PDB file of C-alpha atoms in Angstrom:
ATOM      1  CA  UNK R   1     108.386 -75.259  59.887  1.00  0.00           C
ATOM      2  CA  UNK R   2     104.893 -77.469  60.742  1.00  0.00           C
ATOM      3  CA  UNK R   3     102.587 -75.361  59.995  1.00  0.00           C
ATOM      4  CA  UNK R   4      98.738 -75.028  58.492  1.00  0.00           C
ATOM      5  CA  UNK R   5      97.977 -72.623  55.308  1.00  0.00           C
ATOM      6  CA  UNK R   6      95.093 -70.904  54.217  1.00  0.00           C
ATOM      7  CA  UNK R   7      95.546 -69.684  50.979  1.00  0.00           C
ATOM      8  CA  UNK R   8      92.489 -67.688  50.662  1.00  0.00           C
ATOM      9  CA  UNK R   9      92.112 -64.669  52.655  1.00  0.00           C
ATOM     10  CA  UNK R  10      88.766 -63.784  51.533  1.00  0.00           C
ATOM     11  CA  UNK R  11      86.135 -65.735  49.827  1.00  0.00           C
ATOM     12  CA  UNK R  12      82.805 -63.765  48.364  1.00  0.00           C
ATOM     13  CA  UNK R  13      80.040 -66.380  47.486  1.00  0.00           C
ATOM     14  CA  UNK R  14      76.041 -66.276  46.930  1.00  0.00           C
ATOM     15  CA  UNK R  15      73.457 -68.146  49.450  1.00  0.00           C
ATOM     16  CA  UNK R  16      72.606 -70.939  48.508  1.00  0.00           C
ATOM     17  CA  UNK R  17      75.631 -71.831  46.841  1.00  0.00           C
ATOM     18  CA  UNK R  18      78.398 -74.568  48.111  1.00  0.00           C
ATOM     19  CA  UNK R  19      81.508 -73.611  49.807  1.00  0.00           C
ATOM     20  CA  UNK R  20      84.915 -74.739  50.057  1.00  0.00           C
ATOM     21  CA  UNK R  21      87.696 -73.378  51.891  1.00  0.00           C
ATOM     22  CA  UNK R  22      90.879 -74.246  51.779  1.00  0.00           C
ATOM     23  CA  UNK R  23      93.554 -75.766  54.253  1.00  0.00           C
ATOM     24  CA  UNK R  24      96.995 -77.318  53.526  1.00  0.00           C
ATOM     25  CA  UNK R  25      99.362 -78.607  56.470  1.00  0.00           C
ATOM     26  CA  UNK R  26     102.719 -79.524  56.628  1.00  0.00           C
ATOM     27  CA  UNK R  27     103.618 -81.934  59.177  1.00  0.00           C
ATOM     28  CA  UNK R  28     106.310 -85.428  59.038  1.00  0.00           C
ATOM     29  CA  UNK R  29     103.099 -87.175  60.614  1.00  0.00           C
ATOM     30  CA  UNK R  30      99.265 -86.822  60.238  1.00  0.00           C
ATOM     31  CA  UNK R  31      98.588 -84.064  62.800  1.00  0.00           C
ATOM     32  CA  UNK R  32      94.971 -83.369  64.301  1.00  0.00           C
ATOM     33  CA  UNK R  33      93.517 -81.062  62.350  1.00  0.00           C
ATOM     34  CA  UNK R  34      90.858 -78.620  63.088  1.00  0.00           C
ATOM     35  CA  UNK R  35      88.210 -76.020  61.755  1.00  0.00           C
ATOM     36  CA  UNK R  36      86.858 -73.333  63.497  1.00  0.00           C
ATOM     37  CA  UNK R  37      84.630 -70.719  63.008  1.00  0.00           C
ATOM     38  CA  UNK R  38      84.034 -66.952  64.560  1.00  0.00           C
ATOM     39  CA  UNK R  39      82.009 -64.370  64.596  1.00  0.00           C
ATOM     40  CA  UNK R  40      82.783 -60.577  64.649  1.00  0.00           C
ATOM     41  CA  UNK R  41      83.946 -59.782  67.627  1.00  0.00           C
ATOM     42  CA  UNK R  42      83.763 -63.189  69.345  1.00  0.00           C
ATOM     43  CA  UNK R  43      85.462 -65.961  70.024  1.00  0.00           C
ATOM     44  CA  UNK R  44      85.954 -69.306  68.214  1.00  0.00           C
ATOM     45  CA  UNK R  45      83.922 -72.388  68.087  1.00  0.00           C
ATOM     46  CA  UNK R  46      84.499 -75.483  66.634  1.00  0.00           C
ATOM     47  CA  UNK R  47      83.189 -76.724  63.559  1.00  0.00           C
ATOM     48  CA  UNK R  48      84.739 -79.926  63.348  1.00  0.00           C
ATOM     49  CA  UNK R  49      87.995 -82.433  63.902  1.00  0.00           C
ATOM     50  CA  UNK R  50      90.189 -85.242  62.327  1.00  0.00           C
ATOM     51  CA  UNK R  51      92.892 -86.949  63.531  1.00  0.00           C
ATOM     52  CA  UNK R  52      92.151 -90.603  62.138  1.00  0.00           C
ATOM     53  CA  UNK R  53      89.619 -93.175  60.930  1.00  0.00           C
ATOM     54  CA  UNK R  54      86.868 -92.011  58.118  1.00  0.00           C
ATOM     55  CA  UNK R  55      88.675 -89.289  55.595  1.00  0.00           C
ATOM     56  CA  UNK R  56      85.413 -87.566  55.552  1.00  0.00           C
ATOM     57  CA  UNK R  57      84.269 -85.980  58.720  1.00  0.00           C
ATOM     58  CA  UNK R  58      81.270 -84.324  59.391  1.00  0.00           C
ATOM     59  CA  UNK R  59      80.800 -81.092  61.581  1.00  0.00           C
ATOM     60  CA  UNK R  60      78.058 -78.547  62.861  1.00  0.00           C
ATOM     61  CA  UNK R  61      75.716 -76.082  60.923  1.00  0.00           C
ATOM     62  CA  UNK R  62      76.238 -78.530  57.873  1.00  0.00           C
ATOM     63  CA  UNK R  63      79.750 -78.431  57.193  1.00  0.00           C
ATOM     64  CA  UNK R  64      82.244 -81.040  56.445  1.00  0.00           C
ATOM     65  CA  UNK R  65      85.911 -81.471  56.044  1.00  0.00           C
ATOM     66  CA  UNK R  66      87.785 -83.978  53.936  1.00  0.00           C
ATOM     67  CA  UNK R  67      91.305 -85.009  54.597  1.00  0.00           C
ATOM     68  CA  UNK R  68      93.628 -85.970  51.588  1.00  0.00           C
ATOM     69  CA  UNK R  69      96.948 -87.388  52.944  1.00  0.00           C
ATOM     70  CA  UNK R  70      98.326 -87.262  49.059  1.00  0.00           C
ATOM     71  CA  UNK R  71      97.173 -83.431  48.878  1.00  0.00           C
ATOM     72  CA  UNK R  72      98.332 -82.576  52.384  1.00  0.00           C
ATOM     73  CA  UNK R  73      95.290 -80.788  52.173  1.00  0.00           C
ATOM     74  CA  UNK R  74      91.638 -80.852  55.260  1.00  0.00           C
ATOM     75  CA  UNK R  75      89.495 -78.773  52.812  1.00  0.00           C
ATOM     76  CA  UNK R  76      86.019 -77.346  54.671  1.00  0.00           C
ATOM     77  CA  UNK R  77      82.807 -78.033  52.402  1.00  0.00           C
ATOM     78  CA  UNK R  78      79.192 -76.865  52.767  1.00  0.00           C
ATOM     79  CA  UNK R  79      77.002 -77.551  49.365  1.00  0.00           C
ATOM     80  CA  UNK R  80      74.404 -74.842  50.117  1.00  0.00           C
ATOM     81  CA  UNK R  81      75.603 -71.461  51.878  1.00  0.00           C
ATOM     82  CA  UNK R  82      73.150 -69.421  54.244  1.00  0.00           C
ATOM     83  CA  UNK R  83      73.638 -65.449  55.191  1.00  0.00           C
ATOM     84  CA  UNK R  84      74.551 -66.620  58.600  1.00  0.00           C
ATOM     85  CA  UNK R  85      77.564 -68.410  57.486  1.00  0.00           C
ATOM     86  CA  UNK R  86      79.181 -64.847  57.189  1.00  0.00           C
ATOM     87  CA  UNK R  87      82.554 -65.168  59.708  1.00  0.00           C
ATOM     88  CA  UNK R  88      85.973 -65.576  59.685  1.00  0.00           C
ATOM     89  CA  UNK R  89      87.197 -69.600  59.361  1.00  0.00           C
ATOM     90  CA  UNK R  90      90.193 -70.638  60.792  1.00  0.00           C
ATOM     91  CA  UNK R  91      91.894 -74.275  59.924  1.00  0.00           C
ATOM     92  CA  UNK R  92      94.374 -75.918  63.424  1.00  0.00           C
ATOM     93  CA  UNK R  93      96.549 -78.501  63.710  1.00  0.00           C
ATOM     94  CA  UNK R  94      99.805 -79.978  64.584  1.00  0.00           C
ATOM     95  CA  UNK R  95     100.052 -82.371  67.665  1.00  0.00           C
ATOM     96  CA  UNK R  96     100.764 -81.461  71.125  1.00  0.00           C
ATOM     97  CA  UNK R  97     101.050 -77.462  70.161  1.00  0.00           C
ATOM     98  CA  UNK R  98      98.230 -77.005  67.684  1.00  0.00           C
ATOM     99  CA  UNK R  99      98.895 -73.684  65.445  1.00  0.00           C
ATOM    100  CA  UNK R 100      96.253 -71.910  63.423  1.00  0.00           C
ATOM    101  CA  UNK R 101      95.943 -70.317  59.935  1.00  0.00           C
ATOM    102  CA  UNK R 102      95.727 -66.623  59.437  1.00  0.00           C
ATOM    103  CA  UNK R 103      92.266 -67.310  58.225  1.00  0.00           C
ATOM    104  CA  UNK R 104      89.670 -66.625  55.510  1.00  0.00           C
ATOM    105  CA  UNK R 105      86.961 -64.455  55.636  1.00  0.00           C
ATOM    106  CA  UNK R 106      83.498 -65.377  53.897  1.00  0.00           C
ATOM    107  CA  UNK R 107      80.990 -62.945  52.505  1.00  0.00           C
ATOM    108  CA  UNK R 108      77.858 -64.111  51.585  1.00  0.00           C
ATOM    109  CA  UNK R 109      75.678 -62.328  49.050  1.00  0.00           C
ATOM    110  CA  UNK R 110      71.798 -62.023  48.603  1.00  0.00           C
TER     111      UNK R 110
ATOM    112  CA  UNK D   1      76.247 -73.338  82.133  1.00  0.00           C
ATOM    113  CA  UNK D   2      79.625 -74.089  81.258  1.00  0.00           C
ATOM    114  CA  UNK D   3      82.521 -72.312  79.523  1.00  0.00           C
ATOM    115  CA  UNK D   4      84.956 -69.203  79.437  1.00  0.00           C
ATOM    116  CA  UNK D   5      84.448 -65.725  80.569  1.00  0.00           C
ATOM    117  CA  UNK D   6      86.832 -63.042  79.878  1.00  0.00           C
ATOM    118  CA  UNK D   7      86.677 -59.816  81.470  1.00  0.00           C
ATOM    119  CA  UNK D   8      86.638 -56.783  80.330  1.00  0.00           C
ATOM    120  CA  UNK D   9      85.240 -56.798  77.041  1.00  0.00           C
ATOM    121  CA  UNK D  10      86.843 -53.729  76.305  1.00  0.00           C
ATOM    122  CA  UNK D  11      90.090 -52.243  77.887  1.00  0.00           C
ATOM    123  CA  UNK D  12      92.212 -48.991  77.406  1.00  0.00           C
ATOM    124  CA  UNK D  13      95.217 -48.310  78.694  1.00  0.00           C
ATOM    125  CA  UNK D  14      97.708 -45.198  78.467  1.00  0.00           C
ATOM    126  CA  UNK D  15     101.187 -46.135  77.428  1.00  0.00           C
ATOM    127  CA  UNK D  16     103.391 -47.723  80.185  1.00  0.00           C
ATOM    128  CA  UNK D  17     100.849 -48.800  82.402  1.00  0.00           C
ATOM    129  CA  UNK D  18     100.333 -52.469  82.708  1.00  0.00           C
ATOM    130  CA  UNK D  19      96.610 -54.370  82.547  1.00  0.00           C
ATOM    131  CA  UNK D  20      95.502 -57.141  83.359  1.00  0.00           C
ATOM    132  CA  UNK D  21      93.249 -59.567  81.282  1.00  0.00           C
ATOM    133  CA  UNK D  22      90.853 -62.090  83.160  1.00  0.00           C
ATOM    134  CA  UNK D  23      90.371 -65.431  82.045  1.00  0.00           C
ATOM    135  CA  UNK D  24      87.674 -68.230  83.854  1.00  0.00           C
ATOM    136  CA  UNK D  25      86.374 -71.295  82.855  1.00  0.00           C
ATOM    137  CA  UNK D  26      84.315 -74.040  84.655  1.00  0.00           C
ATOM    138  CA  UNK D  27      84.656 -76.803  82.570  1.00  0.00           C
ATOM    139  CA  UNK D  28      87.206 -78.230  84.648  1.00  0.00           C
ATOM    140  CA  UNK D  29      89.807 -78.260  82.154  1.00  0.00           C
ATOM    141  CA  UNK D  30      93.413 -78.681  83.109  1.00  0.00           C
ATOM    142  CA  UNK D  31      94.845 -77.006  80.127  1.00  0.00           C
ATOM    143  CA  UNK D  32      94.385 -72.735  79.570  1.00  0.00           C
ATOM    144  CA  UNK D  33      95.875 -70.733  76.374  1.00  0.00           C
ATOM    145  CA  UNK D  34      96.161 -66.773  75.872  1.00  0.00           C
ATOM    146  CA  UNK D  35      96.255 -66.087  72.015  1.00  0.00           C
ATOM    147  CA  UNK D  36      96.514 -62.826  69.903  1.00  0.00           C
ATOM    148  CA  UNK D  37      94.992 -62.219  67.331  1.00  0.00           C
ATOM    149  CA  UNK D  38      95.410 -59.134  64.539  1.00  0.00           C
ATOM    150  CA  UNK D  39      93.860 -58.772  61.113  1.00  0.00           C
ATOM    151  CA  UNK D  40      95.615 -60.959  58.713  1.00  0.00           C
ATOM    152  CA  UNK D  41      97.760 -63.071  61.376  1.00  0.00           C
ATOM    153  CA  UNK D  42      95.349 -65.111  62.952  1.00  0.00           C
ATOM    154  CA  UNK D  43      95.912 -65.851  66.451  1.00  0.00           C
ATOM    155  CA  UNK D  44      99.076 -66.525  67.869  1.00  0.00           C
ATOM    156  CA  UNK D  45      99.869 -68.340  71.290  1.00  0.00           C
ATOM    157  CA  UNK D  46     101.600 -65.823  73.977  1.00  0.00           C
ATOM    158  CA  UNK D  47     101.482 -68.604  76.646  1.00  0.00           C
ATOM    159  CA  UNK D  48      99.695 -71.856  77.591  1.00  0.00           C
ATOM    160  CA  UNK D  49      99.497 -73.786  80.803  1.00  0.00           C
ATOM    161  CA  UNK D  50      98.400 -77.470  81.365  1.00  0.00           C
ATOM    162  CA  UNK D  51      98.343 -77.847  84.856  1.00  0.00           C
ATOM    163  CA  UNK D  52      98.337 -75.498  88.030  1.00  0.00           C
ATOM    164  CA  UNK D  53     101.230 -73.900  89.074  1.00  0.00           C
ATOM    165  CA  UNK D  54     103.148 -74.600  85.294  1.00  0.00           C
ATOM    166  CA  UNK D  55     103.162 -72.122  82.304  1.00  0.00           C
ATOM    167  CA  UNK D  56     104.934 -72.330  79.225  1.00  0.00           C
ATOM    168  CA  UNK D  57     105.991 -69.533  76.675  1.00  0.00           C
ATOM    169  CA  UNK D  58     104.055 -70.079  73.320  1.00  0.00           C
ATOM    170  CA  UNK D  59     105.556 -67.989  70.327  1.00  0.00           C
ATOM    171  CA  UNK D  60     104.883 -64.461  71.147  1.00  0.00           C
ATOM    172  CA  UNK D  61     105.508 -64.140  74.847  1.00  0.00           C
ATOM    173  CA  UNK D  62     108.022 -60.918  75.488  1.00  0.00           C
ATOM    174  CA  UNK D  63     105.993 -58.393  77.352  1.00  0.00           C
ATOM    175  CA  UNK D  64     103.581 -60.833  78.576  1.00  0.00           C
ATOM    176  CA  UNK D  65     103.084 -62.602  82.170  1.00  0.00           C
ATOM    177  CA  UNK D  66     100.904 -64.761  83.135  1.00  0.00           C
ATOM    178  CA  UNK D  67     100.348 -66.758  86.548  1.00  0.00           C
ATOM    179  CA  UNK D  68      97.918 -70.130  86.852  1.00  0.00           C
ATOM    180  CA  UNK D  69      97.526 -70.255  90.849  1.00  0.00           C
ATOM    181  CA  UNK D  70      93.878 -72.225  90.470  1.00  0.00           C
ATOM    182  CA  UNK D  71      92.671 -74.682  87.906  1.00  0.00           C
ATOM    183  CA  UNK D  72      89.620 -72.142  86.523  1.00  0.00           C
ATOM    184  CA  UNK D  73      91.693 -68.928  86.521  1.00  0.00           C
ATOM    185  CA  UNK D  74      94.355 -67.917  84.250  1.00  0.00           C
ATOM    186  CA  UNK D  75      95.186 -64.114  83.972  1.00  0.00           C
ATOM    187  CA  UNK D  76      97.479 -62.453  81.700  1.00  0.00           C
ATOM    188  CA  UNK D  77      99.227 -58.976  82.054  1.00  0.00           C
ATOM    189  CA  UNK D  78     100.126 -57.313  79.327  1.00  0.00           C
ATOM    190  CA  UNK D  79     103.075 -54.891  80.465  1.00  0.00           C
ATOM    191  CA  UNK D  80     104.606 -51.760  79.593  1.00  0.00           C
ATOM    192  CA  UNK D  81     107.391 -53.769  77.741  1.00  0.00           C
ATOM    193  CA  UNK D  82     104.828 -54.746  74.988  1.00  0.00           C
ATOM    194  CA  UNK D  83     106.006 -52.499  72.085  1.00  0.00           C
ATOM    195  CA  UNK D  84     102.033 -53.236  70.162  1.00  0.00           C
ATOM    196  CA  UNK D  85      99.610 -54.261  72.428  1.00  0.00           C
ATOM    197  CA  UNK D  86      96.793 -53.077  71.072  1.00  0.00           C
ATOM    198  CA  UNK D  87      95.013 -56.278  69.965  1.00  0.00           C
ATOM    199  CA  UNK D  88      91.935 -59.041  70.208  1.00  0.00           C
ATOM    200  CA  UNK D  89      92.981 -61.160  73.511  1.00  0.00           C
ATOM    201  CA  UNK D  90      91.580 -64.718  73.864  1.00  0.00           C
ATOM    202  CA  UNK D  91      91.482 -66.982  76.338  1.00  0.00           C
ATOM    203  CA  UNK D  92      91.075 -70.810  75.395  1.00  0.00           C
ATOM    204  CA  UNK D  93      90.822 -74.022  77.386  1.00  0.00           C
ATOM    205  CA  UNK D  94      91.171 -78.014  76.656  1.00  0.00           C
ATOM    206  CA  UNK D  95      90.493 -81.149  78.640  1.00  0.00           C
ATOM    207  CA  UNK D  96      94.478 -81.663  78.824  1.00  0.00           C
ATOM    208  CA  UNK D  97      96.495 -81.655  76.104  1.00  0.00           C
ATOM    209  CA  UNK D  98      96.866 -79.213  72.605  1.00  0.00           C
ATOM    210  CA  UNK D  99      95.203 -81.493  70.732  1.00  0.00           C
ATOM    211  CA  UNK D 100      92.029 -81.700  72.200  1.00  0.00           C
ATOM    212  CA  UNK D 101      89.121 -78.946  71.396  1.00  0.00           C
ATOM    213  CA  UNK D 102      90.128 -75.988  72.265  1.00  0.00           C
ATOM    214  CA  UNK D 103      86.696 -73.635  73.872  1.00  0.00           C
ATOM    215  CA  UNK D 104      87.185 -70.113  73.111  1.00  0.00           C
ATOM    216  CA  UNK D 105      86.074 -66.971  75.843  1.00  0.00           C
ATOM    217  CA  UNK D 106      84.524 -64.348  74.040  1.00  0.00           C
ATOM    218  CA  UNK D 107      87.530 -62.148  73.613  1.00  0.00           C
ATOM    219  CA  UNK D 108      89.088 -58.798  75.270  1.00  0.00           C
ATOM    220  CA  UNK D 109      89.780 -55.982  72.802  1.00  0.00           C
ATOM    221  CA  UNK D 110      92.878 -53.991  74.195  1.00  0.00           C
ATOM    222  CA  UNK D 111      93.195 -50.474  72.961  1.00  0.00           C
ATOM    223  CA  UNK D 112      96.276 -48.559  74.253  1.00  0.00           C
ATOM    224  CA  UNK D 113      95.502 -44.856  74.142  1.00  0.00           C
TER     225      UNK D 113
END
């Protein structure tokens, strides 16, 4: 089935240190691929978006995502975490019907 | 300012009543989504419309309606046929198709009682 995966479900790390998260796909073609972010109790707002051109694609609130075609894999990086980067991440994509990952919560720590 | 309101923030509802979730958005989007979402599934789609008067079933749609009569308005009733519908309801919209950005409402939180 096409699908993304989010192999981390939760993800503890300091401030001030860098981030990834994790996001495979599996799709015959290079799907759009999304990252989104939300907030307890909220609803979700995009971080960022690939579906071609430059591998490396930057987002909001300092975060990027790079997309390996050879690792099936849209990993979200930020090098320095802040407190407020506490939420839930969710990784999207397919083509015309987009599913979503289960998701993996952050914790930051003082 | 534009974007997505849902309405209520929080609902309850005895068993075998329906309810009825709002969903608005003036961004003058032709495409709406209802999702689900419970701890540790992420969301899933119950139905999705990309133009007035047309719905489509997404994966989770049994004990679900939905009607899309105007462009900024796309409710969803959750009836008594819904076996678990306590959940986090949200509304979505995109320009047209799947694959644009999706814009989130804020979310309804259904408790059945």
């Amino acid at each position: 089935a096409q699908s993304v995966t989010q192999p981390d479900i939760h993800i503890t790390v300091s401030e001030g240190a860098s981030l990834e998260l994790r996001c495979n796909y599996s799709y015959g073609a290079t799907p759009y691929l999304f990252w989104y972010v939300q907030s307890p109790g909220q609803g979700l707002q995009l971080l960022l978006k690939y579906f071609s051109g430059d591998t490396l694609v930057q987002g909001i609130k300092g975060f990027e995502a790079e997309f390996k075609r050879s690792q099936s894999s849209f990993n979200l990086r930020k090098p320095s975490v802040h407190w407020s980067d506490a939420a839930e991440y969710f990784c999207a994509g397919g083509y015309q019907k987009v599913t979503f990952g289960i998701g993996t919560k952050l914790q930051v720590i003082p | 300012d534009g974007g997505i309101t849902q309405s209520p923030k929080y609902l309850f509802r005895k068993e075998g009543q329906n309810v009825t979730l709002s969903c608005e958005q003036n961004l003058n989007h032709d495409a709406m989504y209802w999702y689900r979402q419970d701890p540790g599934q992420g969301l899933r789609l119950i139905y999705y419309s990309q133009i007035v008067n047309d719905f489509q079933k997404g994966d989770i749609a049994e004990g679900y309606s939905v009607s899309r009569e105007k462009k900024e308005s796309f409710p969803l009733t959750v009836t008594s046929a819904q076996k678990n519908p306590t959940a986090f309801y949200l509304c979505a919209s995109s320009i047209a198709q799947a694959e644009d950005t999706q814009y989130f409402g804020p979310g309804t939180r259904l408790t059945v009682l």
